[in-house]
Amino acid sequence: MDFRYSSIRKGILVAGGKGRRLAPLTNVLSKQLMPVYDKPMIYYPITNLMLCGIKEILVVSDSMNMNLFKNLLGDGNQWGMKICYKIQKKPDGVANAISLGESFIDKSNVAVALGDNIFHGNDFVNLLRSADSISKGSTVLAYPVRDPKEYGVVKFDNSGNVIDIEEKPELPSSQYAITGIYFYDNTVFKRIKELEISSRGEMEVTDLNRKYLNDKLLNVKIMGRGMAWLDTGTINSLQEASFYVKTLEHRQGLKIGCPEEVAWRQGWIDDLQLEKLADSLSNSGYGKYLLKLLRTKYTR
């Protein structure tokens, strides 16, 4: 697959929240820094943004973990990117986290990725880029789940048109949950300023998406069979995600969520830069994988 792609957007990676369902692990460490098999969780959403050609990303997190993110990701130069940081002082919701990026985004459109969501599957990259290519309004991805009561759920009319988004409904009208990656035009910041605080004390991303829907500017793309969406917010789902990644990587000999590989295949870094990154990790299987890329020269 040709990894090269040109996006009109900048990215925001939301890596805040208390992670209460993962306590006591999250008492001292952000869940987005925890391992999903062989790499930090945050690598997976970063690579999704990179696959859209997004080279400028703002990481939003709390003050306790911010230095850890900076130590891990740096300024992004090692991947041919620019990574900036913003502290969310209180866990006031995803829409609030997006609003903190207004000056960073400036006049660009924006893609927002939640730091605890993992995506994979046949043709997922094409679906991602198709969503990114829509420059007006908002585009979200929906995925069928067994228990939609835990999510924001898309409601359809009899003709299959989206008519509402219900947040954690007691009686869901469909099985399609909104996943943790969103594409917005630059009007998103104006719309966020019009939001009211929810009963949970947050600025809800569901309310933001509903604003686009009310203006007939919400596009919903369905993730079909052969694609996977993993929400790693609980101990069981975190383990399941690790087993999923382990199984695929062992079977195929290819890594999921590897920013060094994506940057190299995108042409953002050259062979010498990749080799330098690999050498710094040479004692791990991860570093050996990067060196193998150089030796085998997979089709670029």
Protein backbone atom coordinates (compact mmCIF):
# COMPACT_ATOMS: atom_id res chain seq x y z
CA MET A 1 0.00 0.00 0.00
CA ASP A 2 1.15 3.53 -0.78
CA PHE A 3 1.35 5.28 2.60
CA ARG A 4 1.82 8.74 1.09
CA TYR A 5 -1.12 11.07 1.58
CA SER A 6 -1.63 14.83 1.81
CA SER A 7 -4.04 16.11 4.44
CA ILE A 8 -5.57 19.58 4.79
CA ARG A 9 -5.82 19.14 8.54
CA LYS A 10 -3.85 19.37 11.73
CA GLY A 11 -4.45 16.87 14.50
CA ILE A 12 -5.42 16.88 18.17
CA LEU A 13 -4.71 13.82 20.26
CA VAL A 14 -6.81 13.73 23.43
CA ALA A 15 -4.85 11.93 26.15
CA GLY A 16 -6.47 13.23 29.31
CA GLY A 17 -9.14 11.85 31.61
CA LYS A 18 -8.77 10.09 34.93
CA GLY A 19 -8.97 6.51 33.63
CA ARG A 20 -10.95 5.51 36.71
CA ARG A 21 -11.95 2.15 35.23
CA LEU A 22 -8.27 1.20 35.13
CA ALA A 23 -7.49 2.22 38.73
CA PRO A 24 -5.23 1.67 40.63
CA LEU A 25 -2.97 1.50 37.54
CA THR A 26 -3.96 5.02 36.53
CA ASN A 27 -3.31 6.46 39.99
CA VAL A 28 0.27 7.11 38.90
CA LEU A 29 0.28 6.80 35.10
CA SER A 30 -1.93 7.94 32.23
CA LYS A 31 -3.68 5.02 30.56
CA GLN A 32 -2.45 6.32 27.18
CA LEU A 33 1.11 5.58 28.31
CA MET A 34 0.34 1.97 29.24
CA PRO A 35 1.53 -0.79 26.92
CA VAL A 36 -0.72 -2.37 24.34
CA TYR A 37 1.44 -5.41 23.63
CA ASP A 38 4.82 -4.01 22.54
CA LYS A 39 4.33 -0.25 22.40
CA PRO A 40 2.68 2.60 24.32
CA MET A 41 -1.05 2.95 23.73
CA ILE A 42 -0.65 6.48 22.35
CA TYR A 43 1.39 5.18 19.39
CA TYR A 44 -1.76 3.71 17.83
CA PRO A 45 -3.84 6.90 17.51
CA ILE A 46 -0.73 8.87 16.49
CA THR A 47 -0.17 6.54 13.56
CA ASN A 48 -3.82 6.89 12.50
CA LEU A 49 -3.37 10.66 12.26
CA MET A 50 -0.06 10.17 10.45
CA LEU A 51 -1.74 7.89 7.90
CA CYS A 52 -3.94 10.85 6.98
CA GLY A 53 -0.79 12.80 6.19
CA ILE A 54 -1.08 14.90 9.34
CA LYS A 55 2.36 16.14 10.39
CA GLU A 56 1.33 18.67 13.05
CA ILE A 57 -0.28 17.24 16.19
CA LEU A 58 -1.27 18.76 19.53
CA VAL A 59 -1.29 16.37 22.50
CA VAL A 60 -3.75 17.41 25.22
CA SER A 61 -3.28 15.85 28.65
CA ASP A 62 -3.21 16.66 32.36
CA SER A 63 -0.34 18.32 34.21
CA MET A 64 0.66 15.14 36.09
CA ASN A 65 1.48 13.19 32.92
CA MET A 66 2.53 15.92 30.51
CA ASN A 67 6.29 15.57 31.06
CA LEU A 68 6.00 11.81 30.51
CA PHE A 69 4.36 12.39 27.13
CA LYS A 70 7.05 14.91 26.23
CA ASN A 71 9.79 12.47 27.21
CA LEU A 72 8.21 9.75 25.07
CA LEU A 73 7.24 11.74 21.98
CA GLY A 74 9.54 14.75 22.02
CA ASP A 75 8.87 17.45 19.46
CA GLY A 76 8.12 14.91 16.72
CA ASN A 77 11.21 15.82 14.69
CA GLN A 78 12.49 12.22 14.88
CA TRP A 79 9.44 11.23 12.78
CA GLY A 80 9.52 14.29 10.51
CA MET A 81 6.64 15.85 12.41
CA LYS A 82 5.79 18.69 14.77
CA ILE A 83 4.27 17.67 18.11
CA CYS A 84 3.08 20.31 20.58
CA TYR A 85 1.46 20.02 23.99
CA LYS A 86 -1.35 21.62 25.98
CA ILE A 87 -2.44 20.99 29.55
CA GLN A 88 -6.13 20.37 30.24
CA LYS A 89 -6.39 21.55 33.84
CA LYS A 90 -9.58 19.59 34.57
CA PRO A 91 -11.13 16.56 32.83
CA ASP A 92 -13.92 18.66 31.32
CA GLY A 93 -14.61 16.44 28.33
CA VAL A 94 -13.42 15.81 24.79
CA ALA A 95 -15.03 18.95 23.35
CA ASN A 96 -13.24 21.05 25.96
CA ALA A 97 -9.95 19.37 25.05
CA ILE A 98 -10.55 20.24 21.39
CA SER A 99 -11.24 23.87 22.29
CA LEU A 100 -7.77 24.13 23.87
CA GLY A 101 -6.28 23.62 20.43
CA GLU A 102 -7.89 26.64 18.76
CA SER A 103 -4.70 28.71 18.45
CA PHE A 104 -2.68 25.64 17.38
CA ILE A 105 -5.18 24.71 14.67
CA ASP A 106 -5.56 28.32 13.52
CA LYS A 107 -7.41 28.28 10.16
CA SER A 108 -6.89 24.59 9.42
CA ASN A 109 -9.44 21.83 9.64
CA VAL A 110 -8.80 19.29 12.38
CA ALA A 111 -8.78 15.56 13.00
CA VAL A 112 -9.28 14.50 16.63
CA ALA A 113 -8.15 11.11 17.93
CA LEU A 114 -8.86 9.72 21.38
CA GLY A 115 -5.70 8.33 22.91
CA ASP A 116 -7.27 5.07 24.10
CA ASN A 117 -8.85 3.92 20.82
CA ILE A 118 -7.19 1.37 18.51
CA PHE A 119 -8.26 0.71 14.94
CA HIS A 120 -7.18 -1.91 12.47
CA GLY A 121 -8.41 -3.90 9.54
CA ASN A 122 -8.71 -4.48 5.85
CA ASP A 123 -9.26 -1.22 3.97
CA PHE A 124 -9.30 0.85 7.19
CA VAL A 125 -6.66 3.25 5.88
CA ASN A 126 -8.77 3.95 2.79
CA LEU A 127 -11.81 4.59 4.99
CA LEU A 128 -9.75 6.92 7.17
CA ARG A 129 -8.52 8.90 4.19
CA SER A 130 -11.98 9.04 2.68
CA ALA A 131 -13.27 10.60 5.91
CA ASP A 132 -10.34 13.02 5.99
CA SER A 133 -10.95 14.13 2.40
CA ILE A 134 -14.36 15.66 3.24
CA SER A 135 -13.48 19.27 3.94
CA LYS A 136 -16.89 20.66 4.96
CA GLY A 137 -18.73 19.73 8.13
CA SER A 138 -17.88 16.79 10.35
CA THR A 139 -17.19 13.16 9.55
CA VAL A 140 -17.28 10.37 12.14
CA LEU A 141 -16.82 6.60 11.95
CA ALA A 142 -19.46 4.22 13.31
CA TYR A 143 -18.88 0.62 14.30
CA PRO A 144 -21.38 -2.15 15.18
CA VAL A 145 -21.04 -3.28 18.79
CA ARG A 146 -22.74 -5.95 20.86
CA ASP A 147 -23.68 -3.62 23.74
CA PRO A 148 -24.23 -0.10 22.35
CA LYS A 149 -25.59 1.22 25.67
CA GLU A 150 -22.05 2.17 26.67
CA TYR A 151 -21.48 4.53 23.72
CA GLY A 152 -22.80 7.39 21.65
CA VAL A 153 -25.15 5.61 19.24
CA VAL A 154 -26.21 6.63 15.74
CA LYS A 155 -29.97 6.64 15.15
CA PHE A 156 -31.19 6.04 11.59
CA ASP A 157 -34.57 6.55 9.94
CA ASN A 158 -36.21 3.88 7.79
CA SER A 159 -34.27 5.09 4.75
CA GLY A 160 -30.92 4.74 6.50
CA ASN A 161 -30.40 8.46 7.03
CA VAL A 162 -28.81 9.61 10.30
CA ILE A 163 -31.38 11.49 12.38
CA ASP A 164 -29.85 11.57 15.86
CA ILE A 165 -26.94 10.60 18.10
CA GLU A 166 -27.93 9.20 21.49
CA GLU A 167 -25.42 9.24 24.35
CA LYS A 168 -25.42 5.90 26.22
CA PRO A 169 -29.13 5.20 25.56
CA GLU A 170 -31.00 2.75 27.77
CA LEU A 171 -32.77 1.40 24.70
CA PRO A 172 -30.40 1.87 21.74
CA SER A 173 -32.05 2.37 18.37
CA SER A 174 -29.11 0.76 16.52
CA GLN A 175 -25.91 -1.20 17.12
CA TYR A 176 -23.71 1.51 15.61
CA ALA A 177 -21.46 3.31 18.08
CA ILE A 178 -19.48 6.45 17.29
CA THR A 179 -15.78 5.64 17.51
CA GLY A 180 -12.94 7.76 18.89
CA ILE A 181 -11.76 9.56 15.78
CA TYR A 182 -13.48 12.68 14.42
CA PHE A 183 -12.90 14.99 11.46
CA TYR A 184 -14.05 18.62 11.75
CA ASP A 185 -13.94 21.73 9.65
CA ASN A 186 -12.71 24.96 11.23
CA THR A 187 -16.19 25.95 12.45
CA VAL A 188 -15.72 23.41 15.25
CA PHE A 189 -14.39 26.04 17.67
CA LYS A 190 -17.39 28.32 17.16
CA ARG A 191 -19.70 25.36 17.75
CA ILE A 192 -17.90 24.32 20.93
CA LYS A 193 -18.39 27.81 22.37
CA GLU A 194 -22.14 27.31 21.95
CA LEU A 195 -22.20 24.05 23.94
CA GLU A 196 -23.74 23.76 27.38
CA ILE A 197 -22.17 21.76 30.21
CA SER A 198 -23.78 18.32 30.47
CA SER A 199 -25.16 16.64 33.57
CA ARG A 200 -21.76 14.95 33.93
CA GLY A 201 -20.11 18.37 34.17
CA GLU A 202 -18.41 18.01 30.78
CA MET A 203 -18.51 19.48 27.30
CA GLU A 204 -19.68 16.40 25.43
CA VAL A 205 -18.36 15.46 22.00
CA THR A 206 -21.76 13.90 21.30
CA ASP A 207 -23.37 17.32 21.70
CA LEU A 208 -20.77 18.77 19.35
CA ASN A 209 -21.48 16.12 16.73
CA ARG A 210 -25.20 16.72 17.15
CA LYS A 211 -24.68 20.39 16.29
CA TYR A 212 -23.22 19.36 12.95
CA LEU A 213 -26.08 16.91 12.48
CA ASN A 214 -28.69 19.61 13.12
CA ASP A 215 -27.06 21.68 10.38
CA LYS A 216 -27.06 18.65 8.05
CA LEU A 217 -23.27 18.69 8.05
CA LEU A 218 -22.56 15.38 9.79
CA ASN A 219 -21.19 12.57 7.64
CA VAL A 220 -21.21 9.07 9.13
CA LYS A 221 -19.02 6.38 7.59
CA ILE A 222 -19.68 2.80 8.65
CA MET A 223 -16.81 0.49 9.53
CA GLY A 224 -17.65 -2.85 7.95
CA ARG A 225 -16.66 -6.42 8.59
CA GLY A 226 -12.95 -7.03 8.54
CA MET A 227 -12.24 -3.92 10.61
CA ALA A 228 -11.65 -3.73 14.34
CA TRP A 229 -12.23 -0.94 16.83
CA LEU A 230 -10.86 -1.51 20.32
CA ASP A 231 -11.65 0.79 23.24
CA THR A 232 -9.01 0.12 25.91
CA GLY A 233 -10.78 1.78 28.83
CA THR A 234 -11.09 -1.28 31.07
CA ILE A 235 -8.67 -3.94 32.29
CA ASN A 236 -10.36 -6.61 30.16
CA SER A 237 -10.45 -4.49 27.00
CA LEU A 238 -6.80 -3.45 27.53
CA GLN A 239 -5.78 -7.11 27.70
CA GLU A 240 -7.94 -8.00 24.72
CA ALA A 241 -6.30 -5.25 22.66
CA SER A 242 -2.84 -6.54 23.59
CA PHE A 243 -3.76 -10.10 22.60
CA TYR A 244 -5.24 -8.84 19.33
CA VAL A 245 -2.09 -6.92 18.40
CA LYS A 246 0.16 -9.78 19.51
CA THR A 247 -1.73 -12.34 17.44
CA LEU A 248 -1.63 -10.26 14.26
CA GLU A 249 1.98 -9.19 14.62
CA HIS A 250 3.16 -12.74 15.30
CA ARG A 251 1.14 -14.11 12.39
CA GLN A 252 2.09 -11.48 9.81
CA GLY A 253 5.50 -10.31 10.98
CA LEU A 254 4.27 -6.72 10.56
CA LYS A 255 3.66 -4.15 13.27
CA ILE A 256 0.49 -2.22 14.00
CA GLY A 257 0.82 1.35 15.28
CA CYS A 258 4.50 1.87 14.48
CA PRO A 259 5.11 5.62 13.91
CA GLU A 260 8.72 5.11 12.76
CA GLU A 261 7.56 2.82 9.94
CA VAL A 262 4.72 5.12 8.89
CA ALA A 263 7.01 8.16 8.86
CA TRP A 264 9.54 6.24 6.74
CA ARG A 265 6.97 4.94 4.29
CA GLN A 266 5.44 8.41 4.03
CA GLY A 267 8.85 9.75 3.07
CA TRP A 268 9.04 12.02 6.15
CA ILE A 269 12.30 10.37 7.24
CA ASP A 270 14.93 8.65 5.12
CA ASP A 271 16.78 5.35 5.52
CA LEU A 272 19.57 6.87 7.61
CA GLN A 273 17.09 8.45 10.02
CA LEU A 274 15.19 5.17 10.37
CA GLU A 275 18.45 3.32 10.98
CA LYS A 276 19.37 5.79 13.71
CA LEU A 277 15.98 5.27 15.40
CA ALA A 278 16.39 1.50 15.10
CA ASP A 279 19.89 1.58 16.61
CA SER A 280 18.59 3.39 19.69
CA LEU A 281 16.16 0.47 20.20
CA SER A 282 18.46 -2.29 18.99
CA ASN A 283 18.14 -4.43 22.13
CA SER A 284 14.37 -4.80 21.71
CA GLY A 285 12.27 -6.69 19.22
CA TYR A 286 10.83 -3.33 18.19
CA GLY A 287 14.24 -2.03 17.15
CA LYS A 288 15.06 -5.26 15.35
CA TYR A 289 11.82 -4.88 13.38
CA LEU A 290 12.86 -1.39 12.21
CA LEU A 291 16.23 -2.74 11.07
CA LYS A 292 14.45 -5.55 9.24
CA LEU A 293 12.45 -2.96 7.29
CA LEU A 294 15.67 -1.52 5.96
CA ARG A 295 17.12 -4.92 5.07
CA THR A 296 14.05 -6.27 3.30
CA LYS A 297 12.98 -3.00 1.66
CA TYR A 298 9.21 -3.64 1.60
CA THR A 299 7.48 -1.95 -1.31
CA ARG A 300 7.24 1.75 -0.61
